[in-house]
Amino acid sequence: MAGTGEVWAHLLRRYPGAGEIRALDISGGMHRQAGRRLHQSKADRINHIKACVLVAAVPRASADCVISTCGLRTFNADQQRQLAQQVARLLKPGGTFSLIEAKDPVGWWLRPIHPVYMGRCLPLIESLFLNGAQDFAMNGTYRRNFGTCAEFAAALRETGL
Ligand SMILES: C[S@@+](CC[C@H](N)C(=O)[O-])C[C@H]1O[C@@H](n2cnc3c(N)ncnc32)[C@H](O)[C@@H]1O
């Protein structure tokens, strides 16, 4: 769920010797925007793969690290189980994974404005400051449907991760 790859620059800075980044996203539009607008200078380090991450035929045990930011909530519970199996399948032995997700805050006085921020402000900020990127256009819908990461954590444990 690479989108326009907001983490890639940080990843390459943190691991300058890293090999290829394989960017999996189902949307050709996202890949085009990522290449054209944000990451032209790093194009030789990024391998864009247009595929559904749940079934993508990326070779088994071929990734040192699997990363996703704000992609998990795209999926329902069944799909999250498939995703957990895919993460386990892709990782080399001893590899690491990191999936970052945002859920609604509980017991926080600013909670009432959180949906407005996530659903309206964040897409606007992204569009204005990230060259018109639209990764968060569906943020409001995903936020409403996503609960917590508990089910996904359980699915990861089932795979042995
Ligand atoms: C909310 S965006 C997150 C993008 C990026 N990771 C970020 O943090 O800005 C979710 C991304 O998941 C992609 N996506 C949705 N379903 C997918 C699937 N089945 N396989 C691969 N990518 C998918 C969408 O095209 C979109 O780019």
PDB file of C-alpha atoms and ligand atoms in Angstrom:
ATOM      1  CA  MET A   1       0.000   0.000   0.000  1.00  0.00           C
ATOM      2  CA  ALA A   2       2.925   2.227  -0.900  1.00  0.00           C
ATOM      3  CA  GLY A   3       0.879   5.126  -2.211  1.00  0.00           C
ATOM      4  CA  THR A   4       3.181   7.981  -3.107  1.00  0.00           C
ATOM      5  CA  GLY A   5       5.850   6.664  -0.757  1.00  0.00           C
ATOM      6  CA  GLU A   6       6.021   9.198   2.016  1.00  0.00           C
ATOM      7  CA  VAL A   7       8.422   6.969   3.970  1.00  0.00           C
ATOM      8  CA  TRP A   8      10.906   6.216   1.210  1.00  0.00           C
ATOM      9  CA  ALA A   9      13.107   9.287   1.673  1.00  0.00           C
ATOM     10  CA  HIS A  10      13.378   8.541   5.417  1.00  0.00           C
ATOM     11  CA  LEU A  11      14.107   4.895   4.740  1.00  0.00           C
ATOM     12  CA  LEU A  12      16.907   5.674   2.292  1.00  0.00           C
ATOM     13  CA  ARG A  13      18.381   8.271   4.645  1.00  0.00           C
ATOM     14  CA  ARG A  14      18.336   5.829   7.555  1.00  0.00           C
ATOM     15  CA  TYR A  15      19.735   2.941   5.457  1.00  0.00           C
ATOM     16  CA  PRO A  16      21.917   4.549   2.765  1.00  0.00           C
ATOM     17  CA  GLY A  17      23.265   1.136   1.768  1.00  0.00           C
ATOM     18  CA  ALA A  18      19.809  -0.369   1.322  1.00  0.00           C
ATOM     19  CA  GLY A  19      19.193  -2.127  -1.970  1.00  0.00           C
ATOM     20  CA  GLU A  20      15.938  -1.852  -3.809  1.00  0.00           C
ATOM     21  CA  ILE A  21      12.676  -0.617  -2.343  1.00  0.00           C
ATOM     22  CA  ARG A  22       9.832  -2.667  -3.792  1.00  0.00           C
ATOM     23  CA  ALA A  23       6.791  -0.442  -3.802  1.00  0.00           C
ATOM     24  CA  LEU A  24       3.575  -2.444  -3.982  1.00  0.00           C
ATOM     25  CA  ASP A  25       0.358  -0.597  -4.712  1.00  0.00           C
ATOM     26  CA  ILE A  26      -2.770  -1.625  -6.561  1.00  0.00           C
ATOM     27  CA  SER A  27      -3.167   1.813  -8.115  1.00  0.00           C
ATOM     28  CA  GLY A  28      -1.230   2.750 -11.234  1.00  0.00           C
ATOM     29  CA  GLY A  29      -2.141   6.379 -10.522  1.00  0.00           C
ATOM     30  CA  MET A  30      -0.339   6.236  -7.174  1.00  0.00           C
ATOM     31  CA  HIS A  31       2.782   4.807  -8.809  1.00  0.00           C
ATOM     32  CA  ARG A  32       2.728   7.482 -11.495  1.00  0.00           C
ATOM     33  CA  GLN A  33       2.303  10.291  -8.956  1.00  0.00           C
ATOM     34  CA  ALA A  34       5.076   8.880  -6.766  1.00  0.00           C
ATOM     35  CA  GLY A  35       7.517   8.763  -9.654  1.00  0.00           C
ATOM     36  CA  ARG A  36       6.544  12.007 -11.296  1.00  0.00           C
ATOM     37  CA  ARG A  37       5.967  14.291  -8.364  1.00  0.00           C
ATOM     38  CA  LEU A  38       7.918  13.106  -5.381  1.00  0.00           C
ATOM     39  CA  HIS A  39      10.721  10.695  -6.067  1.00  0.00           C
ATOM     40  CA  GLN A  40      12.267  11.381  -9.457  1.00  0.00           C
ATOM     41  CA  SER A  41      15.752  11.643  -7.937  1.00  0.00           C
ATOM     42  CA  LYS A  42      15.433   8.198  -6.321  1.00  0.00           C
ATOM     43  CA  ALA A  43      13.845   6.436  -9.260  1.00  0.00           C
ATOM     44  CA  ASP A  44      16.702   3.950  -9.657  1.00  0.00           C
ATOM     45  CA  ARG A  45      16.183   2.698  -6.071  1.00  0.00           C
ATOM     46  CA  ILE A  46      12.428   2.081  -6.352  1.00  0.00           C
ATOM     47  CA  ASN A  47      10.848  -0.884  -8.088  1.00  0.00           C
ATOM     48  CA  HIS A  48       7.173  -0.069  -8.663  1.00  0.00           C
ATOM     49  CA  ILE A  49       4.930  -3.128  -8.641  1.00  0.00           C
ATOM     50  CA  LYS A  50       1.274  -2.603  -9.544  1.00  0.00           C
ATOM     51  CA  ALA A  51      -0.500  -5.451  -7.760  1.00  0.00           C
ATOM     52  CA  CYS A  52      -2.855  -6.338  -4.950  1.00  0.00           C
ATOM     53  CA  VAL A  53      -0.583  -6.825  -1.972  1.00  0.00           C
ATOM     54  CA  LEU A  54      -2.764  -9.663  -0.674  1.00  0.00           C
ATOM     55  CA  VAL A  55      -1.974 -11.910  -3.643  1.00  0.00           C
ATOM     56  CA  ALA A  56       1.124 -10.346  -5.210  1.00  0.00           C
ATOM     57  CA  ALA A  57       3.562 -12.993  -6.415  1.00  0.00           C
ATOM     58  CA  VAL A  58       6.651 -11.380  -4.939  1.00  0.00           C
ATOM     59  CA  PRO A  59       9.176 -14.157  -4.210  1.00  0.00           C
ATOM     60  CA  ARG A  60       8.968 -15.875  -0.844  1.00  0.00           C
ATOM     61  CA  ALA A  61      11.590 -14.939   1.790  1.00  0.00           C
ATOM     62  CA  SER A  62      12.941 -12.099  -0.334  1.00  0.00           C
ATOM     63  CA  ALA A  63      12.458  -9.026   1.900  1.00  0.00           C
ATOM     64  CA  ASP A  64      14.749  -7.811   4.685  1.00  0.00           C
ATOM     65  CA  CYS A  65      12.024  -5.525   5.895  1.00  0.00           C
ATOM     66  CA  VAL A  66       8.296  -4.996   5.217  1.00  0.00           C
ATOM     67  CA  ILE A  67       6.916  -1.532   5.849  1.00  0.00           C
ATOM     68  CA  SER A  68       3.477  -0.015   5.535  1.00  0.00           C
ATOM     69  CA  THR A  69       2.165   3.353   6.606  1.00  0.00           C
ATOM     70  CA  CYS A  70      -1.562   3.927   6.829  1.00  0.00           C
ATOM     71  CA  GLY A  71      -2.387   0.972   4.588  1.00  0.00           C
ATOM     72  CA  LEU A  72      -3.658  -1.549   7.095  1.00  0.00           C
ATOM     73  CA  ARG A  73      -6.994   0.137   7.657  1.00  0.00           C
ATOM     74  CA  THR A  74      -7.716  -0.243   3.949  1.00  0.00           C
ATOM     75  CA  PHE A  75      -8.599  -3.880   4.703  1.00  0.00           C
ATOM     76  CA  ASN A  76     -11.347  -5.770   6.507  1.00  0.00           C
ATOM     77  CA  ALA A  77     -10.632  -8.570   9.002  1.00  0.00           C
ATOM     78  CA  ASP A  78     -10.365 -11.374   6.389  1.00  0.00           C
ATOM     79  CA  GLN A  79      -8.056  -9.296   4.240  1.00  0.00           C
ATOM     80  CA  GLN A  80      -5.932  -8.431   7.275  1.00  0.00           C
ATOM     81  CA  ARG A  81      -5.427 -12.165   7.853  1.00  0.00           C
ATOM     82  CA  GLN A  82      -4.309 -12.555   4.231  1.00  0.00           C
ATOM     83  CA  LEU A  83      -1.990  -9.595   4.679  1.00  0.00           C
ATOM     84  CA  ALA A  84      -0.426 -11.122   7.797  1.00  0.00           C
ATOM     85  CA  GLN A  85       0.260 -14.330   5.850  1.00  0.00           C
ATOM     86  CA  GLN A  86       1.767 -12.330   3.012  1.00  0.00           C
ATOM     87  CA  VAL A  87       4.073 -10.434   5.406  1.00  0.00           C
ATOM     88  CA  ALA A  88       5.216 -13.729   6.916  1.00  0.00           C
ATOM     89  CA  ARG A  89       5.735 -15.223   3.438  1.00  0.00           C
ATOM     90  CA  LEU A  90       7.778 -12.295   2.108  1.00  0.00           C
ATOM     91  CA  LEU A  91      10.179 -11.858   5.016  1.00  0.00           C
ATOM     92  CA  LYS A  92      13.603 -13.443   5.040  1.00  0.00           C
ATOM     93  CA  PRO A  93      14.370 -15.367   8.229  1.00  0.00           C
ATOM     94  CA  GLY A  94      15.206 -12.747  10.853  1.00  0.00           C
ATOM     95  CA  GLY A  95      13.613  -9.987   8.758  1.00  0.00           C
ATOM     96  CA  THR A  96      11.642  -7.193  10.367  1.00  0.00           C
ATOM     97  CA  PHE A  97       8.288  -5.559   9.751  1.00  0.00           C
ATOM     98  CA  SER A  98       6.692  -2.291  10.742  1.00  0.00           C
ATOM     99  CA  LEU A  99       3.118  -1.318   9.968  1.00  0.00           C
ATOM    100  CA  ILE A 100       2.088   2.085  11.203  1.00  0.00           C
ATOM    101  CA  GLU A 101      -1.601   2.878  11.578  1.00  0.00           C
ATOM    102  CA  ALA A 102      -3.744   5.569  13.167  1.00  0.00           C
ATOM    103  CA  LYS A 103      -6.854   4.765  15.134  1.00  0.00           C
ATOM    104  CA  ASP A 104      -9.373   7.047  16.781  1.00  0.00           C
ATOM    105  CA  PRO A 105      -8.176   8.284  20.175  1.00  0.00           C
ATOM    106  CA  VAL A 106     -10.087   7.238  23.284  1.00  0.00           C
ATOM    107  CA  GLY A 107     -10.613   9.472  26.334  1.00  0.00           C
ATOM    108  CA  TRP A 108      -9.012  12.540  24.769  1.00  0.00           C
ATOM    109  CA  TRP A 109     -10.719  15.923  25.050  1.00  0.00           C
ATOM    110  CA  LEU A 110      -9.956  16.782  21.424  1.00  0.00           C
ATOM    111  CA  ARG A 111     -11.592  13.561  20.221  1.00  0.00           C
ATOM    112  CA  PRO A 112     -14.659  15.329  18.711  1.00  0.00           C
ATOM    113  CA  ILE A 113     -12.494  17.233  16.240  1.00  0.00           C
ATOM    114  CA  HIS A 114     -10.319  14.236  15.397  1.00  0.00           C
ATOM    115  CA  PRO A 115     -12.670  12.902  12.653  1.00  0.00           C
ATOM    116  CA  VAL A 116     -12.725  16.355  11.057  1.00  0.00           C
ATOM    117  CA  TYR A 117      -8.944  16.534  11.149  1.00  0.00           C
ATOM    118  CA  MET A 118      -8.476  13.036   9.718  1.00  0.00           C
ATOM    119  CA  GLY A 119     -11.271  13.183   7.163  1.00  0.00           C
ATOM    120  CA  ARG A 120     -10.957  16.746   5.898  1.00  0.00           C
ATOM    121  CA  CYS A 121      -7.876  18.616   7.148  1.00  0.00           C
ATOM    122  CA  LEU A 122      -5.281  15.884   6.532  1.00  0.00           C
ATOM    123  CA  PRO A 123      -6.301  15.282   2.884  1.00  0.00           C
ATOM    124  CA  LEU A 124      -6.199  19.050   2.320  1.00  0.00           C
ATOM    125  CA  ILE A 125      -2.763  19.448   3.962  1.00  0.00           C
ATOM    126  CA  GLU A 126      -1.430  16.537   1.930  1.00  0.00           C
ATOM    127  CA  SER A 127      -2.796  17.919  -1.291  1.00  0.00           C
ATOM    128  CA  LEU A 128      -1.349  21.393  -0.655  1.00  0.00           C
ATOM    129  CA  PHE A 129       2.081  20.417   0.648  1.00  0.00           C
ATOM    130  CA  LEU A 130       2.818  17.118  -1.113  1.00  0.00           C
ATOM    131  CA  ASN A 131       2.364  18.252  -4.680  1.00  0.00           C
ATOM    132  CA  GLY A 132      -1.292  17.313  -4.924  1.00  0.00           C
ATOM    133  CA  ALA A 133      -0.900  13.752  -3.572  1.00  0.00           C
ATOM    134  CA  GLN A 134      -4.227  12.078  -2.736  1.00  0.00           C
ATOM    135  CA  ASP A 135      -3.235   9.118  -0.553  1.00  0.00           C
ATOM    136  CA  PHE A 136      -5.523  10.331   2.205  1.00  0.00           C
ATOM    137  CA  ALA A 137      -8.563  11.156   0.093  1.00  0.00           C
ATOM    138  CA  MET A 138     -10.370   8.086   1.497  1.00  0.00           C
ATOM    139  CA  ASN A 139      -9.124   8.688   5.019  1.00  0.00           C
ATOM    140  CA  GLY A 140     -12.541   9.501   6.481  1.00  0.00           C
ATOM    141  CA  THR A 141     -14.099   6.269   5.178  1.00  0.00           C
ATOM    142  CA  TYR A 142     -11.198   4.095   6.288  1.00  0.00           C
ATOM    143  CA  ARG A 143     -11.166   5.752   9.710  1.00  0.00           C
ATOM    144  CA  ARG A 144     -14.862   5.030  10.228  1.00  0.00           C
ATOM    145  CA  ASN A 145     -14.481   1.344   9.305  1.00  0.00           C
ATOM    146  CA  PHE A 146     -11.208   0.583  11.083  1.00  0.00           C
ATOM    147  CA  GLY A 147     -11.294  -0.460  14.737  1.00  0.00           C
ATOM    148  CA  THR A 148      -7.939  -1.162  16.302  1.00  0.00           C
ATOM    149  CA  CYS A 149      -4.825  -3.115  15.334  1.00  0.00           C
ATOM    150  CA  ALA A 150      -5.744  -5.938  17.748  1.00  0.00           C
ATOM    151  CA  GLU A 151      -7.133  -8.276  15.069  1.00  0.00           C
ATOM    152  CA  PHE A 152      -4.149  -7.774  12.845  1.00  0.00           C
ATOM    153  CA  ALA A 153      -1.755  -8.354  15.745  1.00  0.00           C
ATOM    154  CA  ALA A 154      -3.559 -11.644  16.447  1.00  0.00           C
ATOM    155  CA  ALA A 155      -3.331 -12.610  12.762  1.00  0.00           C
ATOM    156  CA  LEU A 156       0.415 -11.919  12.796  1.00  0.00           C
ATOM    157  CA  ARG A 157       0.829 -14.107  15.874  1.00  0.00           C
ATOM    158  CA  GLU A 158      -1.061 -16.912  14.102  1.00  0.00           C
ATOM    159  CA  THR A 159       1.578 -16.856  11.367  1.00  0.00           C
ATOM    160  CA  GLY A 160       4.331 -17.126  13.987  1.00  0.00           C
ATOM    161  CA  LEU A 161       5.445 -13.489  13.764  1.00  0.00           C
TER     162      LEU A 161
HETATM  163  C1  LIG B   1      -4.162   5.602   2.743  1.00  0.00           C
HETATM  164  S1  LIG B   1      -3.118   5.208   1.371  1.00  0.00           S
HETATM  165  C2  LIG B   1      -1.536   5.118   2.191  1.00  0.00           C
HETATM  166  C3  LIG B   1      -0.426   5.473   1.276  1.00  0.00           C
HETATM  167  C4  LIG B   1       0.985   5.643   1.871  1.00  0.00           C
HETATM  168  N1  LIG B   1       1.473   4.410   2.427  1.00  0.00           N
HETATM  169  C5  LIG B   1       1.071   6.763   2.878  1.00  0.00           C
HETATM  170  O1  LIG B   1       1.363   6.529   4.051  1.00  0.00           O
HETATM  171  O2  LIG B   1       0.844   7.928   2.510  1.00  0.00           O
HETATM  172  C6  LIG B   1      -3.573   3.519   1.030  1.00  0.00           C
HETATM  173  C7  LIG B   1      -2.945   2.961  -0.234  1.00  0.00           C
HETATM  174  O3  LIG B   1      -3.264   1.568  -0.321  1.00  0.00           O
HETATM  175  C8  LIG B   1      -3.448   1.236  -1.691  1.00  0.00           C
HETATM  176  N2  LIG B   1      -4.191  -0.032  -1.747  1.00  0.00           N
HETATM  177  C9  LIG B   1      -5.487  -0.255  -1.442  1.00  0.00           C
HETATM  178  N3  LIG B   1      -5.810  -1.552  -1.583  1.00  0.00           N
HETATM  179  C10 LIG B   1      -4.664  -2.175  -1.985  1.00  0.00           C
HETATM  180  C11 LIG B   1      -4.348  -3.528  -2.296  1.00  0.00           C
HETATM  181  N4  LIG B   1      -5.265  -4.504  -2.224  1.00  0.00           N
HETATM  182  N5  LIG B   1      -3.069  -3.818  -2.664  1.00  0.00           N
HETATM  183  C12 LIG B   1      -2.137  -2.846  -2.766  1.00  0.00           C
HETATM  184  N6  LIG B   1      -2.386  -1.542  -2.474  1.00  0.00           N
HETATM  185  C13 LIG B   1      -3.631  -1.215  -2.094  1.00  0.00           C
HETATM  186  C14 LIG B   1      -4.158   2.445  -2.267  1.00  0.00           C
HETATM  187  O4  LIG B   1      -4.024   2.503  -3.694  1.00  0.00           O
HETATM  188  C15 LIG B   1      -3.443   3.588  -1.535  1.00  0.00           C
HETATM  189  O5  LIG B   1      -2.335   4.044  -2.277  1.00  0.00           O
END
